[in-house]
Short mmCIF file of C-alpha atoms in Angstrom, two decimals:
data_model
loop_
_atom_site.label_atom_id
_atom_site.label_comp_id
_atom_site.label_asym_id
_atom_site.label_seq_id
_atom_site.Cartn_x
_atom_site.Cartn_y
_atom_site.Cartn_z
CA MET A 1 73.80 72.35 106.89
CA ASN A 2 72.12 73.23 103.50
CA VAL A 3 69.20 75.72 103.97
CA ASP A 4 66.50 74.05 102.22
CA ARG A 5 63.86 75.73 100.39
CA ARG A 6 61.08 75.06 102.49
CA ASP A 7 63.59 76.57 105.24
CA LEU A 8 63.87 79.84 102.72
CA LEU A 9 60.58 79.93 101.95
CA GLN A 10 59.93 80.53 105.88
CA ILE A 11 62.38 83.28 106.13
CA ALA A 12 61.47 84.76 103.13
CA GLY A 13 57.82 84.99 104.67
CA GLY A 14 59.18 85.97 108.10
CA LEU A 15 61.16 88.82 106.87
CA ALA A 16 58.46 90.36 104.71
CA CYS A 17 55.86 90.29 107.66
CA ALA A 18 58.41 91.72 109.66
CA GLY A 19 59.32 94.66 106.91
CA THR A 20 62.92 94.26 107.17
CA PHE A 21 63.86 93.57 103.55
CA THR A 22 60.89 93.15 101.13
CA ALA A 23 62.75 92.97 97.50
CA SER A 24 61.30 89.78 95.90
CA LEU A 25 62.37 87.71 98.96
CA THR A 26 61.44 83.96 97.72
CA ALA A 27 63.62 84.32 94.36
CA ILE A 28 66.18 85.68 96.28
CA LEU A 29 66.57 83.14 98.96
CA THR A 30 65.79 80.12 96.86
CA GLY A 31 66.95 80.79 93.71
CA ASP A 32 63.38 80.45 91.89
CA TRP A 33 64.28 83.54 89.23
CA SER A 34 61.78 81.97 87.09
CA SER A 35 58.42 81.77 89.23
CA GLY A 36 60.08 84.36 92.03
CA LEU A 37 61.45 87.57 89.97
CA ASN A 38 59.32 87.68 87.18
CA ALA A 39 55.77 86.99 88.56
CA GLN A 40 55.01 90.81 88.44
CA GLU A 41 54.29 90.40 84.71
CA SER A 42 50.84 89.79 84.63
CA ASP A 43 48.38 91.39 87.06
CA SER A 44 45.80 90.54 89.40
CA ALA A 45 43.67 89.97 86.62
CA GLY A 46 45.83 87.67 84.56
CA LYS A 47 46.65 90.43 82.12
CA ARG A 48 49.76 90.69 80.95
CA ARG A 49 51.72 93.85 81.90
CA ALA A 50 53.54 96.45 79.39
CA PRO A 51 56.99 95.98 80.01
CA ILE A 52 59.16 98.93 81.49
CA ARG A 53 60.41 100.73 78.74
CA VAL A 54 64.70 101.00 79.81
CA GLY A 55 67.25 102.58 78.04
CA GLN A 56 71.29 102.43 78.84
CA ILE A 57 73.60 105.32 78.41
CA GLY A 58 77.11 104.59 78.86
CA VAL A 59 79.03 101.06 77.71
CA GLY A 60 82.38 102.01 79.72
CA HIS A 61 81.62 100.88 83.15
CA ALA A 62 82.77 97.41 83.76
CA HIS A 63 79.35 96.25 84.93
CA ALA A 64 77.79 97.44 81.25
CA ASN A 65 77.20 94.24 80.23
CA LYS A 66 74.09 93.93 83.11
CA LEU A 67 71.98 94.79 79.86
CA ALA A 68 71.67 91.23 78.97
CA VAL A 69 69.62 90.75 82.54
CA TYR A 70 67.12 93.37 81.34
CA ARG A 71 67.09 92.07 77.81
CA ALA A 72 65.67 88.50 79.08
CA SER A 73 63.41 89.81 81.69
CA PRO A 74 59.69 90.08 80.27
CA ASP A 75 59.58 92.80 82.96
CA TYR A 76 61.33 94.98 81.02
CA GLU A 77 62.00 96.36 77.46
CA VAL A 78 65.23 97.85 76.39
CA VAL A 79 64.11 100.72 73.65
CA GLY A 80 67.72 102.13 73.41
CA VAL A 81 71.54 102.64 74.44
CA VAL A 82 73.67 105.52 74.08
CA GLU A 83 77.34 105.56 73.79
CA SER A 84 79.49 108.47 72.03
CA ASP A 85 82.81 106.85 72.69
CA PRO A 86 83.36 105.23 68.73
CA PHE A 87 85.76 102.98 70.02
CA LEU A 88 83.78 101.63 73.57
CA ARG A 89 80.52 101.45 71.05
CA ALA A 90 82.56 99.09 68.42
CA LYS A 91 83.76 97.45 71.34
CA ALA A 92 80.07 96.76 73.18
CA GLN A 93 78.15 96.07 69.77
CA ALA A 94 80.86 93.01 69.66
CA GLN A 95 79.23 91.48 72.63
CA ALA A 96 76.30 89.77 73.10
CA ALA A 97 74.94 92.04 75.46
CA PHE A 98 74.78 94.60 73.22
CA ARG A 99 73.58 92.49 69.79
CA ASP A 100 71.29 94.44 67.65
CA CYS A 101 70.39 96.96 70.19
CA ASN A 102 68.85 100.32 68.61
CA TRP A 103 72.00 102.82 69.42
CA MET A 104 70.80 106.41 69.86
CA SER A 105 71.90 109.58 70.94
CA GLU A 106 71.32 110.84 74.59
CA GLN A 107 69.08 113.44 73.38
CA GLN A 108 67.42 110.98 71.66
CA LEU A 109 67.18 108.13 73.89
CA LEU A 110 65.40 111.24 76.70
CA GLU A 111 63.14 112.98 74.56
CA LEU A 112 61.45 109.11 74.38
CA ALA A 113 58.06 110.21 76.23
CA ASP A 114 57.33 105.90 77.31
CA LEU A 115 60.86 106.04 78.56
CA GLN A 116 60.69 105.29 82.16
CA VAL A 117 64.07 104.20 83.53
CA VAL A 118 67.51 104.82 82.55
CA LEU A 119 70.67 102.49 83.24
CA VAL A 120 73.84 104.79 84.12
CA GLU A 121 76.70 102.72 82.98
CA THR A 122 79.31 105.34 81.87
CA GLN A 123 83.17 105.46 83.08
CA ILE A 124 82.87 106.79 86.59
CA HIS A 125 84.06 110.29 85.63
CA ASP A 126 80.79 111.09 83.58
CA SER A 127 78.14 109.04 86.02
CA LEU A 128 76.93 112.26 87.87
CA ALA A 129 76.62 114.54 85.09
CA THR A 130 74.50 111.65 83.07
CA ALA A 131 72.62 110.95 85.94
CA ALA A 132 71.70 114.29 86.58
CA ARG A 133 70.53 115.18 82.71
CA CYS A 134 68.38 111.69 83.20
CA ILE A 135 66.36 113.19 86.79
CA ASP A 136 65.90 116.36 84.89
CA ALA A 137 64.30 114.70 82.79
CA GLY A 138 61.99 112.90 84.57
CA LYS A 139 63.04 109.43 84.33
CA HIS A 140 64.20 106.91 87.22
CA ILE A 141 67.31 105.58 86.98
CA HIS A 142 69.95 102.71 87.87
CA LEU A 143 73.11 104.38 88.73
CA ASP A 144 76.32 101.93 88.98
CA LYS A 145 79.01 101.97 91.44
CA PRO A 146 80.47 104.00 92.82
CA ALA A 147 78.69 107.42 92.91
CA GLY A 148 81.24 109.24 91.58
CA ALA A 149 83.85 111.26 92.68
CA SER A 150 81.61 114.31 94.24
CA LEU A 151 79.68 113.80 97.01
CA PRO A 152 78.05 117.76 96.43
CA GLU A 153 77.17 117.04 93.30
CA PHE A 154 75.79 113.02 94.02
CA SER A 155 73.62 114.68 97.43
CA LYS A 156 72.29 117.33 94.88
CA LEU A 157 71.04 114.52 92.56
CA LEU A 158 69.87 112.83 95.36
CA LYS A 159 67.48 115.63 96.36
CA GLN A 160 66.58 116.35 93.01
CA ALA A 161 65.30 112.90 92.60
CA GLU A 162 63.44 112.99 96.13
CA ARG A 163 61.82 116.29 95.23
CA GLN A 164 60.33 114.65 91.77
CA SER A 165 59.88 110.67 93.19
CA LEU A 166 62.22 109.39 91.37
CA LEU A 167 64.10 106.17 91.84
CA VAL A 168 68.23 106.19 92.77
CA GLN A 169 68.78 102.57 92.76
CA MET A 170 72.44 102.33 93.05
CA GLY A 171 74.30 99.27 91.58
CA TYR A 172 75.87 97.46 94.61
CA MET A 173 76.45 94.00 94.06
CA TYR A 174 75.73 92.17 97.33
CA ARG A 175 72.87 93.95 98.59
CA TYR A 176 69.99 91.09 97.25
CA ASN A 177 72.67 88.06 98.07
CA PRO A 178 70.72 85.08 99.76
CA ALA A 179 73.50 85.19 102.87
CA ILE A 180 73.20 88.77 103.27
CA VAL A 181 69.62 88.90 103.18
CA LEU A 182 69.49 85.87 106.45
CA MET A 183 72.16 87.89 107.73
CA ARG A 184 69.94 90.93 108.03
CA GLN A 185 66.97 88.80 109.00
CA LEU A 186 69.05 87.40 111.99
CA LEU A 187 70.15 90.51 112.99
CA ALA A 188 66.90 92.54 113.08
CA GLU A 189 65.23 89.22 115.03
CA GLY A 190 68.25 89.33 117.93
CA ALA A 191 69.82 86.22 117.34
CA LEU A 192 73.43 87.84 117.13
CA GLY A 193 72.95 89.81 120.10
CA ASP A 194 74.88 93.09 119.84
CA VAL A 195 77.25 93.27 117.37
CA PHE A 196 80.52 94.71 118.26
CA GLU A 197 82.87 93.77 115.50
CA VAL A 198 82.40 93.43 111.37
CA HIS A 199 85.12 92.54 108.92
CA ALA A 200 84.52 92.48 104.88
CA VAL A 201 87.24 91.82 102.34
CA MET A 202 86.83 92.01 98.60
CA SER A 203 90.25 91.70 96.64
CA LYS A 204 91.00 90.20 92.77
CA VAL A 205 94.44 90.21 90.75
CA VAL A 206 93.59 93.70 88.26
CA ASP A 207 95.69 93.45 85.26
CA ALA A 208 97.44 96.53 83.56
CA GLU A 209 94.44 97.96 81.75
CA GLY A 210 92.29 97.94 84.75
CA ARG A 211 95.06 99.20 86.93
CA ASP A 212 95.47 102.34 84.61
CA LYS A 213 91.69 102.69 84.85
CA HIS A 214 91.38 102.55 88.69
CA ALA A 215 94.53 104.79 88.89
CA GLU A 216 92.43 107.46 87.62
CA PHE A 217 91.14 108.35 91.36
CA SER A 218 93.28 108.69 94.06
CA GLY A 219 90.65 106.54 96.05
CA GLY A 220 91.88 103.10 93.88
CA MET A 221 90.54 100.12 94.81
CA MET A 222 88.91 100.93 98.26
CA PHE A 223 87.11 103.87 95.34
CA GLU A 224 86.84 100.71 92.93
CA LEU A 225 85.76 97.69 95.19
CA GLY A 226 85.72 98.33 98.66
CA CYS A 227 82.13 100.58 98.12
CA HIS A 228 80.47 96.91 97.66
CA LEU A 229 81.50 96.44 101.13
CA ILE A 230 80.89 99.59 102.75
CA ASP A 231 77.57 99.36 101.35
CA LEU A 232 77.04 96.58 103.75
CA VAL A 233 78.80 97.65 106.32
CA VAL A 234 76.78 100.74 106.74
CA GLY A 235 73.50 98.80 106.05
CA LEU A 236 74.26 96.89 109.32
CA LEU A 237 75.69 99.44 111.81
CA GLY A 238 74.54 102.98 110.47
CA THR A 239 76.83 105.81 109.87
CA PRO A 240 79.89 105.35 111.71
CA ALA A 241 81.57 107.90 114.06
CA LYS A 242 84.86 108.21 112.38
CA ILE A 243 86.53 106.36 109.52
CA THR A 244 90.53 105.95 109.27
CA PRO A 245 91.70 104.99 105.90
CA TYR A 246 95.06 103.21 105.09
CA VAL A 247 96.36 104.00 101.70
CA GLN A 248 99.12 101.84 100.15
CA HIS A 249 100.97 101.10 96.86
CA ALA A 250 102.08 97.89 97.53
CA SER A 251 102.85 96.25 94.26
CA ALA A 252 106.36 96.36 92.81
CA ILE A 253 104.70 97.52 89.10
CA ASN A 254 105.43 101.21 88.58
CA ASP A 255 101.60 103.32 88.57
CA LYS A 256 99.83 105.28 90.65
CA LEU A 257 97.17 102.85 91.57
CA ASN A 258 96.43 102.30 95.31
CA ASP A 259 96.55 98.40 95.34
CA ASN A 260 96.61 98.04 99.19
CA MET A 261 93.76 99.58 101.00
CA LEU A 262 91.92 98.90 104.42
CA ALA A 263 89.93 101.42 106.40
CA VAL A 264 88.65 101.15 109.95
CA PHE A 265 85.05 102.04 110.98
CA GLU A 266 84.39 103.22 114.64
CA TYR A 267 81.05 103.21 116.42
CA PRO A 268 79.99 103.57 119.64
CA ARG A 269 80.29 100.36 120.70
CA ALA A 270 81.16 98.78 117.51
CA LEU A 271 84.49 98.58 115.39
CA ALA A 272 83.86 97.08 111.64
CA THR A 273 86.88 96.75 109.50
CA VAL A 274 86.99 96.80 105.41
CA LYS A 275 90.12 95.45 103.14
CA THR A 276 90.62 95.52 99.35
CA SER A 277 93.67 94.70 97.49
CA ALA A 278 94.65 94.86 93.48
CA MET A 279 96.79 91.93 93.86
CA GLU A 280 95.35 88.45 95.42
CA VAL A 281 95.49 85.55 94.00
CA ASP A 282 92.23 84.09 93.83
CA GLY A 283 90.84 86.90 95.10
CA PHE A 284 86.97 86.08 94.94
CA ALA A 285 87.55 82.75 96.90
CA ARG A 286 88.35 84.92 99.90
CA ARG A 287 85.75 87.45 99.62
CA HIS A 288 83.91 87.41 102.74
CA LEU A 289 82.03 89.11 105.32
CA VAL A 290 82.00 88.65 109.24
CA ILE A 291 79.63 90.06 111.67
CA CYS A 292 80.18 88.95 115.38
CA GLY A 293 77.84 89.85 118.32
CA SER A 294 77.34 88.88 122.31
CA LYS A 295 75.06 86.17 120.78
CA GLY A 296 76.61 84.49 117.40
CA THR A 297 78.65 84.99 114.70
CA MET A 298 78.08 84.91 110.90
CA HIS A 299 80.95 84.30 108.48
CA ILE A 300 79.91 84.75 104.73
CA GLN A 301 82.61 83.07 102.06
CA PRO A 302 82.62 83.50 99.22
CA LEU A 303 80.42 86.65 98.66
CA ASP A 304 79.39 85.49 94.78
CA ALA A 305 78.43 82.04 95.45
CA PRO A 306 77.73 82.20 99.23
CA ALA A 307 78.89 79.90 101.73
CA ALA A 308 78.13 80.78 105.54
CA ARG A 309 78.97 79.57 108.55
CA LEU A 310 76.56 80.48 111.60
CA THR A 311 77.62 79.72 115.54
CA LEU A 312 74.98 80.55 118.00
CA SER A 313 75.51 80.70 121.97
CA GLU A 314 71.61 79.89 122.03
CA PRO A 315 69.01 78.40 119.94
CA HIS A 316 66.81 80.74 117.47
CA GLY A 317 64.17 79.15 115.82
CA GLU A 318 65.14 76.72 113.50
CA TYR A 319 68.58 77.11 114.52
CA ALA A 320 70.19 75.15 117.70
CA LYS A 321 72.35 76.40 119.68
CA GLY A 322 76.25 75.66 118.07
CA THR A 323 78.02 75.79 114.62
CA HIS A 324 75.57 75.31 111.21
CA GLU A 325 77.46 75.15 107.81
CA LEU A 326 75.03 76.49 105.42
CA THR A 327 74.91 76.71 101.36
CA PHE A 328 72.53 78.58 99.05
CA PRO A 329 71.11 78.44 95.88
CA ASN A 330 73.33 79.96 92.64
CA PHE A 331 73.22 83.90 92.63
CA PRO A 332 73.25 85.44 89.39
CA ARG A 333 74.31 89.52 89.41
CA TYR A 334 71.91 91.80 88.95
CA VAL A 335 68.77 89.72 88.35
CA ALA A 336 67.25 90.69 91.54
CA ASP A 337 68.26 94.38 90.99
CA ALA A 338 66.42 94.57 88.11
CA ALA A 339 63.36 92.43 89.66
CA ASP A 340 63.00 94.53 93.00
CA MET A 341 63.92 97.80 90.43
CA ALA A 342 60.28 96.96 88.46
CA ARG A 343 58.10 95.77 91.46
CA ILE A 344 59.46 99.33 93.06
CA LEU A 345 58.14 101.24 89.31
CA ARG A 346 54.88 99.50 89.45
CA GLY A 347 54.33 100.91 92.75
CA GLU A 348 54.09 97.34 94.56
CA LYS A 349 56.90 98.21 97.41
CA SER A 350 59.01 101.00 98.45
CA SER A 351 62.88 101.12 97.89
CA ASP A 352 64.71 98.75 100.47
CA PHE A 353 67.42 101.58 99.99
CA SER A 354 66.94 105.51 101.20
CA TYR A 355 68.32 108.50 99.77
CA ALA A 356 70.08 108.92 103.06
CA HIS A 357 71.64 105.67 103.32
CA ASP A 358 72.56 106.23 100.04
CA LEU A 359 73.86 109.44 100.62
CA ALA A 360 75.76 107.91 104.06
CA VAL A 361 77.57 104.97 101.83
CA GLN A 362 78.99 107.54 99.29
CA LEU A 363 80.22 109.84 102.51
CA ALA A 364 81.91 106.51 103.48
CA VAL A 365 82.82 105.41 100.60
CA LEU A 366 85.13 109.10 99.86
CA GLN A 367 86.26 108.75 103.67
CA ALA A 368 87.68 105.40 103.05
CA ALA A 369 89.50 105.96 99.82
CA GLN A 370 90.68 109.05 101.80
CA MET A 371 89.03 111.09 98.58
CA PRO A 372 87.75 114.76 99.24
CA ILE A 373 84.25 115.37 100.27
CA THR A 374 83.90 119.12 99.55
#
């Protein structure tokens, strides 16, 4: 069955009233990005609000071109971009996302008195130090994933941000996925019963250049891609009692990338697995998240253009006992993240993801990737 617009609006209203997930729900679930996500550009009196002034430091991250979303949104004004590496800067300047941007030094950007938030899109080995300088300058940040390779540094950054009441929004891609939002609702309402099993897979074919880049860290594909899934698993089940990583270089390619990885998350009454590789042909189509409970199962596949199969042992609300094939609106990357951040910065809502959650996720990422945590 299709999850139609009326049904999705009811889901959004129910979740908002329950307080379980309050991030621009109507727009996320219905796909009405124009009216739902930018509705906050005017205040209650109908006056146009001043846009939030945002800058970006770094273009070396794989998701750095998300700047285009902020440039297109009436919620934001992009005031400057920083990249100290001439090669990376020249490469970015040839892309539409960065065309005609105001380029400046990091010091110039952080000294802008009306700068409110910084997108940290550096290469991963520079991300935590860059983020810390932004926090020290009193700026909110969007920190792209994963949260660096040092858990103590990330913990210190989060504590400093919390002391200053500064937002740290992590760049995990699936937090606002409409199928994930529905899964959270069904879980919160008890429709799935007691969860005992979760499976998640996220793979793709990585080219030679990408393999060299990802091999910088021993955590390989779990560190690079698996972190998106671990954010979901920890969000659904909490901090695991134990994580067992399985690390493998399976390709015939002679490089140092750990390209075939699995992690098992143990909970008192549940098990979860996270699987990722750098070699799966058409891996985007098989990216999935499955949650099994005593009353039902929900299988989301693919994750990037979500569809889902929901099977219930008893009726729940609009869903009869049995199996339902669900489809969802188009879900463009990064749009909901930007919209939710705007609402948080304007004081209209609190973040749905706590400092403690982000720290728990990073601990789990490092453990699943068999990387140091001290």
